[in-house]
Amino acid sequence: MPDPPLLSALAMLYAEHCRPPRHTKKTANSYAHRVAFFVEAMEKKNITRTDQVTFKVMSAYVRERSAEVSAATVNRDLTPIRRMFAFAKREGHIDKNPFKHEDFEELKLREPRPKPNALALSPKQVDIFLAKADEIAKLGYAALFRLTAGSAIRIDEARHYEPSDIDVQRGMLTITPKRNWTTKGYRYRDIPVSKNTIDALLAFVGVRDKIALDDKSVWNEIQRVRKAAKLPKFSIHDLRRAWASAMHKNGASIKQVSVWLGHCAVQVTERYIRIFETDSTGHEFLPR
């Protein structure tokens, strides 16, 4: 009977297994990082083999980790670890998976659920932000913000978009896979856009290689512009939500918006759709 594999060796195999196109690059990197952190924590306890990982060991890991980070982060850490052991069992690297479904559910921490923000950026607020971005944003960022606000494509999709994917005559942007990259969930789609949004996309692609497009850099530039515009704090993803909310308010069905956003289910889109802030108290809608 061969010796059980080392955790470090299994982690490397699983990281290789997660590479695109199985997962997006961002997800694969996140999984590899979380699994490597887990292996390092285990090795500090002299737990180096897969057969040494038990429910008791995992419970202790969850307790120690929860003293340092939020419950949501702990639960995100557990997902790739569980999937790594399922992969190892499926591929014949281990004889027994220490994670039974009920055990995994027992390990997960209860996450506090804050009240969701029910309001979206209004079209007027988005226009104010975009105008200020045109005025003060660094090279390329204003075009990126106009692209996102006009099409709701994800930042990672913008990083990989090519002009050949634009159908100018139909006014459509097509999200398609690229070499060593795929869309989230493999959901390719056509998105209706205006000429202004197409112009923004072409301008962005032209300078894309000259600006930092990591999440932190984009976040910092949005905060700099929105502060100058005296707007509430928001992220680039909120421009995506604002687009979805405006499309629905203008008459598009939730199903249509869901397809354009590339969501896996209409239920996800329903959480995206927000109302716009108005002076209404709601009384005018009462039936009697």
PDB file of C-alpha atoms in Angstrom:
ATOM      1  CA  MET A   1       0.000   0.000   0.000  1.00  0.00           C
ATOM      2  CA  PRO A   2       1.658   3.299  -1.033  1.00  0.00           C
ATOM      3  CA  ASP A   3       2.087   6.020   1.559  1.00  0.00           C
ATOM      4  CA  PRO A   4      -0.599   8.738   1.580  1.00  0.00           C
ATOM      5  CA  PRO A   5       0.519  11.772  -0.445  1.00  0.00           C
ATOM      6  CA  LEU A   6       1.956  14.875   1.174  1.00  0.00           C
ATOM      7  CA  LEU A   7      -0.403  17.801   1.526  1.00  0.00           C
ATOM      8  CA  SER A   8       2.072  20.024  -0.315  1.00  0.00           C
ATOM      9  CA  ALA A   9       2.178  17.628  -3.276  1.00  0.00           C
ATOM     10  CA  LEU A  10      -1.614  17.389  -3.396  1.00  0.00           C
ATOM     11  CA  ALA A  11      -1.896  21.188  -3.251  1.00  0.00           C
ATOM     12  CA  MET A  12       0.342  21.516  -6.327  1.00  0.00           C
ATOM     13  CA  LEU A  13      -1.684  18.906  -8.215  1.00  0.00           C
ATOM     14  CA  TYR A  14      -4.913  20.666  -7.351  1.00  0.00           C
ATOM     15  CA  ALA A  15      -3.534  24.079  -8.341  1.00  0.00           C
ATOM     16  CA  GLU A  16      -2.627  22.644 -11.732  1.00  0.00           C
ATOM     17  CA  HIS A  17      -6.096  21.077 -12.000  1.00  0.00           C
ATOM     18  CA  CYS A  18      -7.749  24.479 -11.387  1.00  0.00           C
ATOM     19  CA  ARG A  19      -5.967  26.341 -14.170  1.00  0.00           C
ATOM     20  CA  PRO A  20      -8.050  27.903 -16.971  1.00  0.00           C
ATOM     21  CA  PRO A  21     -10.194  26.941 -18.719  1.00  0.00           C
ATOM     22  CA  ARG A  22     -11.482  24.857 -15.775  1.00  0.00           C
ATOM     23  CA  HIS A  23     -11.710  28.021 -13.688  1.00  0.00           C
ATOM     24  CA  THR A  24     -11.049  31.654 -14.459  1.00  0.00           C
ATOM     25  CA  LYS A  25      -7.519  32.848 -13.740  1.00  0.00           C
ATOM     26  CA  LYS A  26      -8.748  34.875 -10.770  1.00  0.00           C
ATOM     27  CA  THR A  27     -10.581  31.899  -9.211  1.00  0.00           C
ATOM     28  CA  ALA A  28      -7.674  29.529  -9.845  1.00  0.00           C
ATOM     29  CA  ASN A  29      -5.238  31.927  -8.172  1.00  0.00           C
ATOM     30  CA  SER A  30      -7.576  32.397  -5.225  1.00  0.00           C
ATOM     31  CA  TYR A  31      -7.986  28.638  -4.747  1.00  0.00           C
ATOM     32  CA  ALA A  32      -4.222  28.048  -4.987  1.00  0.00           C
ATOM     33  CA  HIS A  33      -3.525  30.778  -2.428  1.00  0.00           C
ATOM     34  CA  ARG A  34      -6.102  29.533   0.078  1.00  0.00           C
ATOM     35  CA  VAL A  35      -4.982  25.914  -0.224  1.00  0.00           C
ATOM     36  CA  ALA A  36      -1.310  26.912   0.161  1.00  0.00           C
ATOM     37  CA  PHE A  37      -2.183  28.886   3.301  1.00  0.00           C
ATOM     38  CA  PHE A  38      -3.957  25.828   4.699  1.00  0.00           C
ATOM     39  CA  VAL A  39      -1.001  23.529   3.942  1.00  0.00           C
ATOM     40  CA  GLU A  40       1.402  25.956   5.625  1.00  0.00           C
ATOM     41  CA  ALA A  41      -0.818  26.092   8.724  1.00  0.00           C
ATOM     42  CA  MET A  42      -0.949  22.292   8.868  1.00  0.00           C
ATOM     43  CA  GLU A  43       2.821  21.916   8.476  1.00  0.00           C
ATOM     44  CA  LYS A  44       3.346  24.198  11.474  1.00  0.00           C
ATOM     45  CA  LYS A  45       1.460  21.524  13.444  1.00  0.00           C
ATOM     46  CA  ASN A  46       3.549  18.721  11.907  1.00  0.00           C
ATOM     47  CA  ILE A  47       0.583  17.600   9.837  1.00  0.00           C
ATOM     48  CA  THR A  48       2.122  16.894   6.449  1.00  0.00           C
ATOM     49  CA  ARG A  49       0.160  13.925   5.042  1.00  0.00           C
ATOM     50  CA  THR A  50      -3.357  13.819   3.725  1.00  0.00           C
ATOM     51  CA  ASP A  51      -4.397  10.994   6.063  1.00  0.00           C
ATOM     52  CA  GLN A  52      -3.588  13.180   9.074  1.00  0.00           C
ATOM     53  CA  VAL A  53      -6.345  15.637   8.178  1.00  0.00           C
ATOM     54  CA  THR A  54      -9.437  14.780  10.196  1.00  0.00           C
ATOM     55  CA  PHE A  55     -12.649  16.530  11.158  1.00  0.00           C
ATOM     56  CA  LYS A  56     -11.063  17.360  14.522  1.00  0.00           C
ATOM     57  CA  VAL A  57      -8.041  18.899  12.822  1.00  0.00           C
ATOM     58  CA  MET A  58     -10.281  20.953  10.537  1.00  0.00           C
ATOM     59  CA  SER A  59     -12.408  22.126  13.450  1.00  0.00           C
ATOM     60  CA  ALA A  60      -9.294  23.425  15.187  1.00  0.00           C
ATOM     61  CA  TYR A  61      -8.200  25.139  11.966  1.00  0.00           C
ATOM     62  CA  VAL A  62     -11.574  26.863  11.649  1.00  0.00           C
ATOM     63  CA  ARG A  63     -11.451  28.073  15.267  1.00  0.00           C
ATOM     64  CA  GLU A  64      -7.945  29.473  14.896  1.00  0.00           C
ATOM     65  CA  ARG A  65      -8.679  31.072  11.542  1.00  0.00           C
ATOM     66  CA  SER A  66     -11.910  32.657  12.792  1.00  0.00           C
ATOM     67  CA  ALA A  67      -9.922  34.479  15.486  1.00  0.00           C
ATOM     68  CA  GLU A  68      -8.036  36.288  12.717  1.00  0.00           C
ATOM     69  CA  VAL A  69     -10.545  36.834   9.902  1.00  0.00           C
ATOM     70  CA  SER A  70     -14.290  37.096   9.298  1.00  0.00           C
ATOM     71  CA  ALA A  71     -16.656  34.140   9.095  1.00  0.00           C
ATOM     72  CA  ALA A  72     -17.134  34.828   5.376  1.00  0.00           C
ATOM     73  CA  THR A  73     -13.383  34.545   4.759  1.00  0.00           C
ATOM     74  CA  VAL A  74     -13.174  31.285   6.721  1.00  0.00           C
ATOM     75  CA  ASN A  75     -16.003  29.810   4.642  1.00  0.00           C
ATOM     76  CA  ARG A  76     -14.281  30.909   1.431  1.00  0.00           C
ATOM     77  CA  ASP A  77     -11.109  29.212   2.689  1.00  0.00           C
ATOM     78  CA  LEU A  78     -12.954  25.946   3.296  1.00  0.00           C
ATOM     79  CA  THR A  79     -14.412  25.657  -0.206  1.00  0.00           C
ATOM     80  CA  PRO A  80     -11.155  25.018  -2.134  1.00  0.00           C
ATOM     81  CA  ILE A  81      -9.859  22.759   0.669  1.00  0.00           C
ATOM     82  CA  ARG A  82     -12.989  20.612   0.455  1.00  0.00           C
ATOM     83  CA  ARG A  83     -12.794  20.549  -3.323  1.00  0.00           C
ATOM     84  CA  MET A  84      -9.114  19.599  -3.200  1.00  0.00           C
ATOM     85  CA  PHE A  85      -9.881  16.487  -1.155  1.00  0.00           C
ATOM     86  CA  ALA A  86     -12.825  15.605  -3.415  1.00  0.00           C
ATOM     87  CA  PHE A  87     -10.463  15.930  -6.391  1.00  0.00           C
ATOM     88  CA  ALA A  88      -7.876  13.713  -4.643  1.00  0.00           C
ATOM     89  CA  LYS A  89     -10.456  10.988  -3.959  1.00  0.00           C
ATOM     90  CA  ARG A  90     -11.868  11.162  -7.473  1.00  0.00           C
ATOM     91  CA  GLU A  91      -8.407  10.913  -9.054  1.00  0.00           C
ATOM     92  CA  GLY A  92      -7.327   8.057  -6.787  1.00  0.00           C
ATOM     93  CA  HIS A  93      -4.692  10.000  -4.845  1.00  0.00           C
ATOM     94  CA  ILE A  94      -6.358   9.175  -1.506  1.00  0.00           C
ATOM     95  CA  ASP A  95      -8.549   6.295  -0.357  1.00  0.00           C
ATOM     96  CA  LYS A  96     -10.930   8.295   1.810  1.00  0.00           C
ATOM     97  CA  ASN A  97     -12.203  11.844   1.652  1.00  0.00           C
ATOM     98  CA  PRO A  98     -12.193  13.347   5.179  1.00  0.00           C
ATOM     99  CA  PHE A  99     -14.920  15.771   4.132  1.00  0.00           C
ATOM    100  CA  LYS A 100     -18.343  14.218   4.228  1.00  0.00           C
ATOM    101  CA  HIS A 101     -21.046  16.638   3.174  1.00  0.00           C
ATOM    102  CA  GLU A 102     -22.607  16.854   6.627  1.00  0.00           C
ATOM    103  CA  ASP A 103     -19.196  17.348   8.207  1.00  0.00           C
ATOM    104  CA  PHE A 104     -18.403  20.220   5.870  1.00  0.00           C
ATOM    105  CA  GLU A 105     -21.709  21.913   6.637  1.00  0.00           C
ATOM    106  CA  GLU A 106     -20.873  21.553  10.338  1.00  0.00           C
ATOM    107  CA  LEU A 107     -17.541  23.306   9.813  1.00  0.00           C
ATOM    108  CA  LYS A 108     -19.016  26.310   8.047  1.00  0.00           C
ATOM    109  CA  LEU A 109     -19.501  29.390  10.195  1.00  0.00           C
ATOM    110  CA  ARG A 110     -22.663  31.421  10.318  1.00  0.00           C
ATOM    111  CA  GLU A 111     -22.110  34.703   8.518  1.00  0.00           C
ATOM    112  CA  PRO A 112     -23.764  37.938   9.639  1.00  0.00           C
ATOM    113  CA  ARG A 113     -26.085  39.214   6.937  1.00  0.00           C
ATOM    114  CA  PRO A 114     -26.030  43.006   6.748  1.00  0.00           C
ATOM    115  CA  LYS A 115     -29.059  44.784   5.384  1.00  0.00           C
ATOM    116  CA  PRO A 116     -28.559  44.986   1.609  1.00  0.00           C
ATOM    117  CA  ASN A 117     -28.375  48.368  -0.062  1.00  0.00           C
ATOM    118  CA  ALA A 118     -31.704  48.618  -1.845  1.00  0.00           C
ATOM    119  CA  LEU A 119     -30.751  51.735  -3.828  1.00  0.00           C
ATOM    120  CA  ALA A 120     -28.813  51.899  -7.079  1.00  0.00           C
ATOM    121  CA  LEU A 121     -26.799  54.767  -8.463  1.00  0.00           C
ATOM    122  CA  SER A 122     -29.312  56.779 -10.448  1.00  0.00           C
ATOM    123  CA  PRO A 123     -28.696  57.577 -14.125  1.00  0.00           C
ATOM    124  CA  LYS A 124     -28.083  61.190 -13.073  1.00  0.00           C
ATOM    125  CA  GLN A 125     -25.451  60.134 -10.520  1.00  0.00           C
ATOM    126  CA  VAL A 126     -23.744  57.908 -13.095  1.00  0.00           C
ATOM    127  CA  ASP A 127     -23.682  60.797 -15.585  1.00  0.00           C
ATOM    128  CA  ILE A 128     -22.167  63.118 -12.963  1.00  0.00           C
ATOM    129  CA  PHE A 129     -19.491  60.534 -12.191  1.00  0.00           C
ATOM    130  CA  LEU A 130     -18.654  59.954 -15.854  1.00  0.00           C
ATOM    131  CA  ALA A 131     -18.417  63.680 -16.562  1.00  0.00           C
ATOM    132  CA  LYS A 132     -16.037  64.140 -13.635  1.00  0.00           C
ATOM    133  CA  ALA A 133     -14.001  61.129 -14.806  1.00  0.00           C
ATOM    134  CA  ASP A 134     -13.660  62.727 -18.262  1.00  0.00           C
ATOM    135  CA  GLU A 135     -12.360  65.813 -16.485  1.00  0.00           C
ATOM    136  CA  ILE A 136      -9.864  64.411 -13.974  1.00  0.00           C
ATOM    137  CA  ALA A 137      -9.374  60.638 -14.379  1.00  0.00           C
ATOM    138  CA  LYS A 138      -6.024  59.232 -15.387  1.00  0.00           C
ATOM    139  CA  LEU A 139      -5.417  58.039 -18.944  1.00  0.00           C
ATOM    140  CA  GLY A 140      -7.781  55.225 -19.951  1.00  0.00           C
ATOM    141  CA  TYR A 141      -9.824  55.075 -16.759  1.00  0.00           C
ATOM    142  CA  ALA A 142     -12.548  57.434 -17.979  1.00  0.00           C
ATOM    143  CA  ALA A 143     -13.061  55.196 -21.019  1.00  0.00           C
ATOM    144  CA  LEU A 144     -13.171  52.091 -18.803  1.00  0.00           C
ATOM    145  CA  PHE A 145     -15.823  53.676 -16.586  1.00  0.00           C
ATOM    146  CA  ARG A 146     -17.917  54.675 -19.604  1.00  0.00           C
ATOM    147  CA  LEU A 147     -17.564  51.160 -21.002  1.00  0.00           C
ATOM    148  CA  THR A 148     -18.716  49.561 -17.757  1.00  0.00           C
ATOM    149  CA  ALA A 149     -21.571  52.025 -17.228  1.00  0.00           C
ATOM    150  CA  GLY A 150     -22.746  51.484 -20.805  1.00  0.00           C
ATOM    151  CA  SER A 151     -22.494  47.695 -21.066  1.00  0.00           C
ATOM    152  CA  ALA A 152     -22.111  46.222 -17.553  1.00  0.00           C
ATOM    153  CA  ILE A 153     -19.205  44.031 -18.645  1.00  0.00           C
ATOM    154  CA  ARG A 154     -17.009  42.781 -15.822  1.00  0.00           C
ATOM    155  CA  ILE A 155     -13.582  44.293 -15.239  1.00  0.00           C
ATOM    156  CA  ASP A 156     -11.902  40.992 -16.132  1.00  0.00           C
ATOM    157  CA  GLU A 157     -13.865  40.899 -19.389  1.00  0.00           C
ATOM    158  CA  ALA A 158     -12.703  44.431 -20.193  1.00  0.00           C
ATOM    159  CA  ARG A 159      -9.097  43.362 -19.601  1.00  0.00           C
ATOM    160  CA  HIS A 160      -9.397  40.697 -22.319  1.00  0.00           C
ATOM    161  CA  TYR A 161     -11.768  42.321 -24.797  1.00  0.00           C
ATOM    162  CA  GLU A 162     -10.733  42.673 -28.444  1.00  0.00           C
ATOM    163  CA  PRO A 163     -12.064  45.100 -31.080  1.00  0.00           C
ATOM    164  CA  SER A 164     -12.891  42.159 -33.351  1.00  0.00           C
ATOM    165  CA  ASP A 165     -15.645  41.204 -30.891  1.00  0.00           C
ATOM    166  CA  ILE A 166     -17.587  44.395 -31.662  1.00  0.00           C
ATOM    167  CA  ASP A 167     -20.462  44.338 -34.138  1.00  0.00           C
ATOM    168  CA  VAL A 168     -20.765  48.056 -34.877  1.00  0.00           C
ATOM    169  CA  GLN A 169     -23.654  47.654 -37.325  1.00  0.00           C
ATOM    170  CA  ARG A 170     -25.815  45.728 -34.844  1.00  0.00           C
ATOM    171  CA  GLY A 171     -24.577  47.677 -31.822  1.00  0.00           C
ATOM    172  CA  MET A 172     -23.494  44.527 -29.996  1.00  0.00           C
ATOM    173  CA  LEU A 173     -20.540  43.562 -27.844  1.00  0.00           C
ATOM    174  CA  THR A 174     -19.822  39.830 -27.833  1.00  0.00           C
ATOM    175  CA  ILE A 175     -18.138  38.252 -24.814  1.00  0.00           C
ATOM    176  CA  THR A 176     -16.143  35.258 -26.034  1.00  0.00           C
ATOM    177  CA  PRO A 177     -13.322  33.077 -24.655  1.00  0.00           C
ATOM    178  CA  LYS A 178      -9.707  34.008 -25.309  1.00  0.00           C
ATOM    179  CA  ARG A 179      -6.445  32.119 -25.181  1.00  0.00           C
ATOM    180  CA  ASN A 180      -5.860  31.028 -21.556  1.00  0.00           C
ATOM    181  CA  TRP A 181      -8.958  32.930 -20.417  1.00  0.00           C
ATOM    182  CA  THR A 182     -12.661  32.297 -20.248  1.00  0.00           C
ATOM    183  CA  THR A 183     -15.680  34.229 -19.051  1.00  0.00           C
ATOM    184  CA  LYS A 184     -17.107  33.557 -15.627  1.00  0.00           C
ATOM    185  CA  GLY A 185     -19.113  30.348 -15.761  1.00  0.00           C
ATOM    186  CA  TYR A 186     -18.390  29.979 -19.508  1.00  0.00           C
ATOM    187  CA  ARG A 187     -21.400  32.187 -20.205  1.00  0.00           C
ATOM    188  CA  TYR A 188     -20.718  33.869 -23.546  1.00  0.00           C
ATOM    189  CA  ARG A 189     -23.187  36.525 -24.598  1.00  0.00           C
ATOM    190  CA  ASP A 190     -24.132  39.494 -26.771  1.00  0.00           C
ATOM    191  CA  ILE A 191     -24.757  42.827 -25.067  1.00  0.00           C
ATOM    192  CA  PRO A 192     -26.669  45.719 -26.710  1.00  0.00           C
ATOM    193  CA  VAL A 193     -24.741  48.997 -26.516  1.00  0.00           C
ATOM    194  CA  SER A 194     -24.839  52.536 -27.850  1.00  0.00           C
ATOM    195  CA  LYS A 195     -22.351  54.134 -30.240  1.00  0.00           C
ATOM    196  CA  ASN A 196     -20.933  56.115 -27.305  1.00  0.00           C
ATOM    197  CA  THR A 197     -20.176  52.889 -25.451  1.00  0.00           C
ATOM    198  CA  ILE A 198     -18.509  51.393 -28.533  1.00  0.00           C
ATOM    199  CA  ASP A 199     -16.375  54.541 -28.802  1.00  0.00           C
ATOM    200  CA  ALA A 200     -15.438  54.183 -25.126  1.00  0.00           C
ATOM    201  CA  LEU A 201     -14.456  50.561 -25.655  1.00  0.00           C
ATOM    202  CA  LEU A 202     -12.216  51.391 -28.614  1.00  0.00           C
ATOM    203  CA  ALA A 203     -10.602  54.226 -26.661  1.00  0.00           C
ATOM    204  CA  PHE A 204     -10.025  51.956 -23.673  1.00  0.00           C
ATOM    205  CA  VAL A 205      -8.525  49.112 -25.722  1.00  0.00           C
ATOM    206  CA  GLY A 206      -6.167  51.610 -27.331  1.00  0.00           C
ATOM    207  CA  VAL A 207      -4.563  52.560 -23.992  1.00  0.00           C
ATOM    208  CA  ARG A 208      -5.329  49.447 -21.939  1.00  0.00           C
ATOM    209  CA  ASP A 209      -1.696  48.323 -21.788  1.00  0.00           C
ATOM    210  CA  LYS A 210      -0.598  51.691 -20.382  1.00  0.00           C
ATOM    211  CA  ILE A 211      -2.688  51.689 -17.179  1.00  0.00           C
ATOM    212  CA  ALA A 212      -2.874  49.527 -14.062  1.00  0.00           C
ATOM    213  CA  LEU A 213      -5.999  47.378 -14.182  1.00  0.00           C
ATOM    214  CA  ASP A 214      -5.641  45.429 -10.941  1.00  0.00           C
ATOM    215  CA  ASP A 215      -8.656  45.670  -8.654  1.00  0.00           C
ATOM    216  CA  LYS A 216      -6.949  48.016  -6.164  1.00  0.00           C
ATOM    217  CA  SER A 217      -5.829  50.525  -8.800  1.00  0.00           C
ATOM    218  CA  VAL A 218      -9.296  50.669 -10.361  1.00  0.00           C
ATOM    219  CA  TRP A 219     -10.897  51.031  -6.910  1.00  0.00           C
ATOM    220  CA  ASN A 220      -8.556  53.892  -5.956  1.00  0.00           C
ATOM    221  CA  GLU A 221      -9.266  55.783  -9.169  1.00  0.00           C
ATOM    222  CA  ILE A 222     -13.037  55.395  -8.739  1.00  0.00           C
ATOM    223  CA  GLN A 223     -12.824  56.715  -5.178  1.00  0.00           C
ATOM    224  CA  ARG A 224     -10.723  59.700  -6.260  1.00  0.00           C
ATOM    225  CA  VAL A 225     -13.218  60.643  -8.971  1.00  0.00           C
ATOM    226  CA  ARG A 226     -16.399  60.025  -6.984  1.00  0.00           C
ATOM    227  CA  LYS A 227     -15.077  62.114  -4.049  1.00  0.00           C
ATOM    228  CA  ALA A 228     -14.399  64.984  -6.431  1.00  0.00           C
ATOM    229  CA  ALA A 229     -17.938  64.533  -7.778  1.00  0.00           C
ATOM    230  CA  LYS A 230     -19.330  64.474  -4.208  1.00  0.00           C
ATOM    231  CA  LEU A 231     -20.994  61.090  -4.692  1.00  0.00           C
ATOM    232  CA  PRO A 232     -21.452  58.253  -2.144  1.00  0.00           C
ATOM    233  CA  LYS A 233     -18.896  55.459  -2.023  1.00  0.00           C
ATOM    234  CA  PHE A 234     -19.316  52.792  -4.704  1.00  0.00           C
ATOM    235  CA  SER A 235     -17.278  50.286  -6.714  1.00  0.00           C
ATOM    236  CA  ILE A 236     -16.999  49.534 -10.416  1.00  0.00           C
ATOM    237  CA  HIS A 237     -19.409  46.654  -9.811  1.00  0.00           C
ATOM    238  CA  ASP A 238     -22.007  49.210  -8.751  1.00  0.00           C
ATOM    239  CA  LEU A 239     -21.840  50.674 -12.272  1.00  0.00           C
ATOM    240  CA  ARG A 240     -22.790  47.185 -13.470  1.00  0.00           C
ATOM    241  CA  ARG A 241     -25.728  47.105 -11.037  1.00  0.00           C
ATOM    242  CA  ALA A 242     -26.795  50.603 -12.092  1.00  0.00           C
ATOM    243  CA  TRP A 243     -26.834  49.513 -15.761  1.00  0.00           C
ATOM    244  CA  ALA A 244     -28.945  46.466 -14.914  1.00  0.00           C
ATOM    245  CA  SER A 245     -31.366  48.524 -12.823  1.00  0.00           C
ATOM    246  CA  ALA A 246     -31.725  51.169 -15.550  1.00  0.00           C
ATOM    247  CA  MET A 247     -32.312  48.557 -18.269  1.00  0.00           C
ATOM    248  CA  HIS A 248     -35.040  46.917 -16.184  1.00  0.00           C
ATOM    249  CA  LYS A 249     -36.642  50.252 -15.306  1.00  0.00           C
ATOM    250  CA  ASN A 250     -36.666  51.135 -19.009  1.00  0.00           C
ATOM    251  CA  GLY A 251     -38.710  48.017 -19.809  1.00  0.00           C
ATOM    252  CA  ALA A 252     -36.303  45.093 -20.248  1.00  0.00           C
ATOM    253  CA  SER A 253     -37.418  41.902 -18.510  1.00  0.00           C
ATOM    254  CA  ILE A 254     -35.322  40.467 -15.695  1.00  0.00           C
ATOM    255  CA  LYS A 255     -34.682  37.423 -17.887  1.00  0.00           C
ATOM    256  CA  GLN A 256     -33.252  39.627 -20.655  1.00  0.00           C
ATOM    257  CA  VAL A 257     -31.078  41.541 -18.191  1.00  0.00           C
ATOM    258  CA  SER A 258     -29.893  38.262 -16.683  1.00  0.00           C
ATOM    259  CA  VAL A 259     -28.672  37.025 -20.080  1.00  0.00           C
ATOM    260  CA  TRP A 260     -26.912  40.318 -20.830  1.00  0.00           C
ATOM    261  CA  LEU A 261     -25.167  40.256 -17.452  1.00  0.00           C
ATOM    262  CA  GLY A 262     -24.052  36.638 -17.918  1.00  0.00           C
ATOM    263  CA  HIS A 263     -25.721  35.442 -14.728  1.00  0.00           C
ATOM    264  CA  CYS A 264     -26.225  31.759 -13.980  1.00  0.00           C
ATOM    265  CA  ALA A 265     -29.822  32.289 -12.813  1.00  0.00           C
ATOM    266  CA  VAL A 266     -32.536  34.925 -12.797  1.00  0.00           C
ATOM    267  CA  GLN A 267     -32.451  34.841  -8.989  1.00  0.00           C
ATOM    268  CA  VAL A 268     -28.958  36.347  -9.060  1.00  0.00           C
ATOM    269  CA  THR A 269     -30.202  39.163 -11.287  1.00  0.00           C
ATOM    270  CA  GLU A 270     -33.121  39.835  -8.954  1.00  0.00           C
ATOM    271  CA  ARG A 271     -30.574  40.659  -6.246  1.00  0.00           C
ATOM    272  CA  TYR A 272     -28.847  43.041  -8.658  1.00  0.00           C
ATOM    273  CA  ILE A 273     -31.912  45.054  -9.594  1.00  0.00           C
ATOM    274  CA  ARG A 274     -32.199  48.051  -7.299  1.00  0.00           C
ATOM    275  CA  ILE A 275     -34.601  50.956  -7.106  1.00  0.00           C
ATOM    276  CA  PHE A 276     -33.558  54.531  -7.795  1.00  0.00           C
ATOM    277  CA  GLU A 277     -33.784  57.064  -5.017  1.00  0.00           C
ATOM    278  CA  THR A 278     -36.821  59.328  -5.392  1.00  0.00           C
ATOM    279  CA  ASP A 279     -38.923  61.621  -3.222  1.00  0.00           C
ATOM    280  CA  SER A 280     -41.765  59.099  -3.310  1.00  0.00           C
ATOM    281  CA  THR A 281     -43.006  57.648  -0.027  1.00  0.00           C
ATOM    282  CA  GLY A 282     -44.843  54.885  -1.906  1.00  0.00           C
ATOM    283  CA  HIS A 283     -48.338  56.165  -1.060  1.00  0.00           C
ATOM    284  CA  GLU A 284     -49.220  56.830  -4.704  1.00  0.00           C
ATOM    285  CA  PHE A 285     -48.944  53.105  -5.431  1.00  0.00           C
ATOM    286  CA  LEU A 286     -51.458  51.988  -2.800  1.00  0.00           C
ATOM    287  CA  PRO A 287     -54.416  50.098  -4.355  1.00  0.00           C
ATOM    288  CA  ARG A 288     -56.930  51.432  -1.891  1.00  0.00           C
TER     289      ARG A 288
END
